[in-house]
mmCIF file of C-alpha atoms and ligand atoms in Angstrom:
data_model
loop_
_atom_site.group_PDB
_atom_site.id
_atom_site.type_symbol
_atom_site.label_atom_id
_atom_site.label_comp_id
_atom_site.label_asym_id
_atom_site.label_seq_id
_atom_site.Cartn_x
_atom_site.Cartn_y
_atom_site.Cartn_z
ATOM 1 C CA MET A 373 6.902 28.825 -6.526
ATOM 2 C CA LYS A 374 4.879 26.171 -4.737
ATOM 3 C CA ARG A 375 6.990 24.302 -2.286
ATOM 4 C CA VAL A 376 6.144 20.522 -2.925
ATOM 5 C CA ILE A 377 7.442 17.470 -0.322
ATOM 6 C CA ALA A 378 7.280 14.133 -1.831
ATOM 7 C CA ILE A 379 8.046 10.872 -0.026
ATOM 8 C CA TYR A 380 9.940 8.064 -1.856
ATOM 9 C CA PRO A 381 8.982 4.942 0.303
ATOM 10 C CA GLY A 382 10.479 1.518 -0.241
ATOM 11 C CA SER A 383 12.336 -1.418 1.134
ATOM 12 C CA PHE A 384 15.715 -0.528 -0.162
ATOM 13 C CA ASP A 385 17.399 -3.801 0.877
ATOM 14 C CA PRO A 386 19.752 -2.765 -0.362
ATOM 15 C CA PRO A 387 19.887 0.552 -2.217
ATOM 16 C CA THR A 388 20.524 -0.002 -6.142
ATOM 17 C CA ASN A 389 21.610 2.475 -8.572
ATOM 18 C CA GLY A 390 18.109 2.490 -9.853
ATOM 19 C CA HIS A 391 17.083 3.743 -6.518
ATOM 20 C CA LEU A 392 19.581 6.611 -6.500
ATOM 21 C CA ASP A 393 18.758 7.322 -10.151
ATOM 22 C CA LEU A 394 14.904 8.046 -9.182
ATOM 23 C CA ILE A 395 16.112 9.927 -6.123
ATOM 24 C CA GLN A 396 18.263 12.068 -8.150
ATOM 25 C CA ARG A 397 15.391 12.634 -10.579
ATOM 26 C CA GLY A 398 12.960 13.510 -7.770
ATOM 27 C CA ALA A 399 15.390 15.690 -6.067
ATOM 28 C CA LYS A 400 15.375 17.727 -9.175
ATOM 29 C CA ILE A 401 11.556 18.486 -9.713
ATOM 30 C CA PHE A 402 10.411 18.567 -5.917
ATOM 31 C CA SER A 403 11.277 21.106 -3.204
ATOM 32 C CA GLU A 404 12.266 18.278 -0.819
ATOM 33 C CA LEU A 405 12.541 14.663 -1.222
ATOM 34 C CA VAL A 406 12.097 12.352 1.974
ATOM 35 C CA VAL A 407 13.214 8.720 1.244
ATOM 36 C CA GLY A 408 11.232 6.614 3.467
ATOM 37 C CA ILE A 409 12.567 3.197 4.536
ATOM 38 C CA LEU A 410 9.663 0.954 5.863
ATOM 39 C CA ARG A 411 10.291 -0.344 9.171
ATOM 40 C CA ASN A 412 7.488 -2.896 9.827
ATOM 41 C CA SER A 413 8.163 -5.151 6.756
ATOM 42 C CA GLU A 414 7.159 -8.779 7.180
ATOM 43 C CA LYS A 415 10.269 -9.760 4.938
ATOM 44 C CA ALA A 416 13.203 -10.973 6.643
ATOM 45 C CA PRO A 417 15.766 -8.167 5.426
ATOM 46 C CA LEU A 418 19.310 -8.756 4.623
ATOM 47 C CA PHE A 419 20.224 -5.245 6.247
ATOM 48 C CA THR A 420 18.797 -3.680 9.253
ATOM 49 C CA VAL A 421 16.865 -0.565 8.671
ATOM 50 C CA ASP A 422 19.724 1.440 10.486
ATOM 51 C CA GLU A 423 22.246 -0.181 8.006
ATOM 52 C CA ARG A 424 20.030 0.868 5.147
ATOM 53 C CA LEU A 425 19.625 4.547 6.404
ATOM 54 C CA ASP A 426 23.308 4.712 6.934
ATOM 55 C CA MET A 427 23.942 3.340 3.189
ATOM 56 C CA LEU A 428 21.463 5.686 1.612
ATOM 57 C CA ARG A 429 22.598 8.903 3.662
ATOM 58 C CA GLN A 430 26.178 8.135 2.344
ATOM 59 C CA CYS A 431 25.002 7.731 -1.206
ATOM 60 C CA THR A 432 22.680 10.835 -1.089
ATOM 61 C CA SER A 433 24.576 13.472 0.653
ATOM 62 C CA GLN A 434 25.455 15.328 -2.606
ATOM 63 C CA TRP A 435 21.912 16.303 -2.800
ATOM 64 C CA PRO A 436 20.868 18.785 -0.214
ATOM 65 C CA ASN A 437 17.115 18.357 -0.626
ATOM 66 C CA VAL A 438 17.301 14.916 0.021
ATOM 67 C CA ARG A 439 16.447 13.451 3.458
ATOM 68 C CA ILE A 440 16.694 9.926 4.563
ATOM 69 C CA GLU A 441 14.267 8.574 7.295
ATOM 70 C CA SER A 442 12.580 5.411 8.357
ATOM 71 C CA PHE A 443 8.625 4.717 8.773
ATOM 72 C CA GLU A 444 6.247 2.433 10.650
ATOM 73 C CA GLY A 445 2.647 1.799 9.971
ATOM 74 C CA LEU A 446 0.593 3.388 7.125
ATOM 75 C CA LEU A 447 2.370 5.536 4.144
ATOM 76 C CA VAL A 448 -0.211 8.138 4.002
ATOM 77 C CA ASP A 449 0.258 8.772 7.903
ATOM 78 C CA PHE A 450 3.957 9.174 7.368
ATOM 79 C CA ALA A 451 3.327 11.559 4.517
ATOM 80 C CA ARG A 452 0.941 13.769 6.506
ATOM 81 C CA ASP A 453 3.392 13.791 8.989
ATOM 82 C CA ARG A 454 6.120 15.247 6.973
ATOM 83 C CA GLY A 455 3.791 17.551 5.317
ATOM 84 C CA ALA A 456 4.053 15.729 1.964
ATOM 85 C CA GLN A 457 1.847 16.203 -1.015
ATOM 86 C CA ALA A 458 3.093 13.379 -3.194
ATOM 87 C CA VAL A 459 4.545 10.059 -3.403
ATOM 88 C CA LEU A 460 7.177 9.277 -5.497
ATOM 89 C CA ARG A 461 7.221 5.528 -7.073
ATOM 90 C CA GLY A 462 9.584 4.160 -9.700
ATOM 91 C CA ILE A 463 8.068 2.183 -12.862
ATOM 92 C CA ARG A 464 10.695 0.074 -14.564
ATOM 93 C CA ALA A 465 8.514 -1.977 -16.834
ATOM 94 C CA VAL A 466 4.995 -2.829 -17.549
ATOM 95 C CA SER A 467 5.133 -5.526 -14.954
ATOM 96 C CA ASP A 468 5.633 -3.034 -12.169
ATOM 97 C CA TYR A 469 2.386 -1.287 -13.205
ATOM 98 C CA GLU A 470 -0.261 -3.487 -11.906
ATOM 99 C CA TYR A 471 1.046 -3.401 -8.427
ATOM 100 C CA GLU A 472 2.095 0.147 -8.378
ATOM 101 C CA LEU A 473 -1.543 1.094 -9.654
ATOM 102 C CA GLN A 474 -3.060 -0.880 -6.819
ATOM 103 C CA MET A 475 -1.090 0.831 -4.260
ATOM 104 C CA ALA A 476 -1.634 4.191 -5.683
ATOM 105 C CA TRP A 477 -5.430 3.693 -5.730
ATOM 106 C CA MET A 478 -5.392 2.259 -2.427
ATOM 107 C CA ASN A 479 -3.275 5.195 -1.019
ATOM 108 C CA ARG A 480 -5.695 7.722 -2.781
ATOM 109 C CA LYS A 481 -8.643 6.099 -0.883
ATOM 110 C CA LEU A 482 -6.704 6.322 2.238
ATOM 111 C CA ASP A 483 -5.963 9.991 1.548
ATOM 112 C CA PRO A 484 -7.183 11.540 -1.560
ATOM 113 C CA THR A 485 -5.016 14.666 -1.111
ATOM 114 C CA LEU A 486 -1.939 12.696 -1.486
ATOM 115 C CA GLU A 487 -0.885 12.437 -5.345
ATOM 116 C CA THR A 488 1.169 9.558 -6.533
ATOM 117 C CA VAL A 489 3.788 10.355 -8.981
ATOM 118 C CA PHE A 490 5.747 7.777 -11.291
ATOM 119 C CA MET A 491 8.864 8.287 -12.784
ATOM 120 C CA MET A 492 10.910 6.072 -14.894
ATOM 121 C CA PRO A 493 14.524 5.149 -14.084
ATOM 122 C CA ALA A 494 17.205 5.530 -16.667
ATOM 123 C CA GLY A 495 16.707 2.446 -19.124
ATOM 124 C CA ALA A 496 20.049 0.750 -18.076
ATOM 125 C CA TYR A 497 18.275 0.292 -14.608
ATOM 126 C CA SER A 498 14.932 -1.095 -16.127
ATOM 127 C CA TYR A 499 15.754 -4.804 -15.014
ATOM 128 C CA LEU A 500 17.330 -4.051 -11.885
ATOM 129 C CA SER A 501 15.929 -4.847 -8.531
ATOM 130 C CA SER A 502 17.348 -5.383 -4.864
ATOM 131 C CA ARG A 503 16.150 -8.946 -4.805
ATOM 132 C CA LEU A 504 18.249 -9.707 -8.022
ATOM 133 C CA VAL A 505 21.273 -7.754 -6.557
ATOM 134 C CA ARG A 506 20.905 -9.847 -3.393
ATOM 135 C CA GLU A 507 20.981 -13.006 -5.618
ATOM 136 C CA ILE A 508 23.947 -11.745 -7.733
ATOM 137 C CA ALA A 509 25.832 -11.075 -4.654
ATOM 138 C CA ALA A 510 25.224 -14.412 -3.070
ATOM 139 C CA LEU A 511 26.548 -16.139 -6.054
ATOM 140 C CA GLY A 512 29.604 -14.188 -6.477
ATOM 141 C CA GLY A 513 28.660 -12.191 -9.602
ATOM 142 C CA SER A 514 29.660 -8.666 -10.390
ATOM 143 C CA LEU A 515 27.528 -5.821 -9.176
ATOM 144 C CA ALA A 516 29.470 -3.190 -10.804
ATOM 145 C CA THR A 517 27.359 -0.571 -12.291
ATOM 146 C CA LEU A 518 24.374 -2.299 -10.289
ATOM 147 C CA VAL A 519 25.057 -0.654 -6.922
ATOM 148 C CA PRO A 520 27.412 1.879 -5.490
ATOM 149 C CA ALA A 521 30.820 0.586 -4.332
ATOM 150 C CA SER A 522 30.153 0.888 -0.719
ATOM 151 C CA VAL A 523 26.943 -1.021 -0.960
ATOM 152 C CA GLU A 524 28.789 -3.708 -2.950
ATOM 153 C CA GLU A 525 31.428 -3.931 -0.204
ATOM 154 C CA GLN A 526 28.530 -4.355 2.387
ATOM 155 C CA LEU A 527 26.923 -6.923 0.373
ATOM 156 C CA ARG A 528 30.107 -8.900 0.271
ATOM 157 C CA LEU A 529 30.854 -8.680 4.045
ATOM 158 C CA ARG A 530 27.454 -9.733 4.978
ATOM 159 C CA LEU A 531 27.015 -12.571 2.615
ATOM 160 C CA GLY A 532 30.745 -13.522 3.555
ATOM 161 C CA VAL A 533 31.543 -13.441 -0.539
ATOM 162 C CA ALA A 534 35.341 -12.808 -1.597
ATOM 163 C CA PRO A 535 35.862 -9.712 -3.875
ATOM 164 C CA LEU A 536 35.958 -10.541 -7.585
ATOM 165 C CA ALA A 537 39.459 -11.007 -8.847
ATOM 166 C CA PRO A 538 40.451 -8.614 -11.462
ATOM 167 C CA LYS A 539 40.234 -9.878 -15.037
HETATM 168 O O1 PNS B 1438 10.293 -1.330 -2.189
HETATM 169 P P1 PNS B 1438 8.993 -1.982 -1.889
HETATM 170 O O2 PNS B 1438 8.872 -3.120 -1.002
HETATM 171 O O3 PNS B 1438 8.017 -2.048 -3.298
HETATM 172 O O4 PNS B 1438 8.062 -0.782 -1.176
HETATM 173 C C1 PNS B 1438 6.667 -1.075 -0.737
HETATM 174 C C2 PNS B 1438 6.091 0.103 0.308
HETATM 175 C C3 PNS B 1438 7.211 0.426 1.293
HETATM 176 C C4 PNS B 1438 6.312 1.332 -0.765
HETATM 177 C C5 PNS B 1438 4.825 -0.269 0.686
HETATM 178 O O5 PNS B 1438 4.830 -1.737 1.091
HETATM 179 C C6 PNS B 1438 4.072 0.538 1.796
HETATM 180 O O6 PNS B 1438 3.710 1.752 1.509
HETATM 181 N N1 PNS B 1438 4.145 0.062 2.907
HETATM 182 C C7 PNS B 1438 3.492 0.868 3.987
HETATM 183 C C8 PNS B 1438 2.111 0.359 4.584
HETATM 184 C C9 PNS B 1438 1.319 0.842 3.982
HETATM 185 O O7 PNS B 1438 0.881 1.954 3.658
HETATM 186 N N2 PNS B 1438 0.303 -0.167 3.026
HETATM 187 C C10 PNS B 1438 -0.793 0.479 2.158
HETATM 188 C C11 PNS B 1438 -0.098 0.664 0.885
HETATM 189 S S1 PNS B 1438 -1.384 0.702 -0.488
#
């Protein structure tokens, strides 16, 4: 069978269970999945790239064909460097579609040989985003089922929020 390498790019600030769901799905259909954390983001991130690399490595060690890396510059150049034929992106809802389609078209313009593949996470994660996770964490809400326990712990430490008292 043909070996297909895919890149799953993103900010992952922080990684959520939705990201992990997509990584698991991608790891099933691609020979190798390279998760690429964007380094040159203009946004001021909550976690450094090295922290996000560590978090994702910890949460994905059970999948031998998944590799976590960071990249700078154009995604198409990173994909070419890694010998990837596909880019994996998640679509949670129709609202994601316009932005994702624009990126996919632009990436196709930059490199017509690179295919973008869209996958849906489990329905339970269709409303989940890193931005909402950061907001809930900052306001002391429960993140159980939204992020791995290790990520929740890092969020609480970073934001100086005490763990929730058991009910
Ligand atoms: O998780 P995000 O923030 O939605 O991911 C966006 C990402 C990293 C996929 C996108 O910003 C990207 O690919 N940036 C790399 C620079 C690039 O190639 N820009 C042109 C894309 S059309």
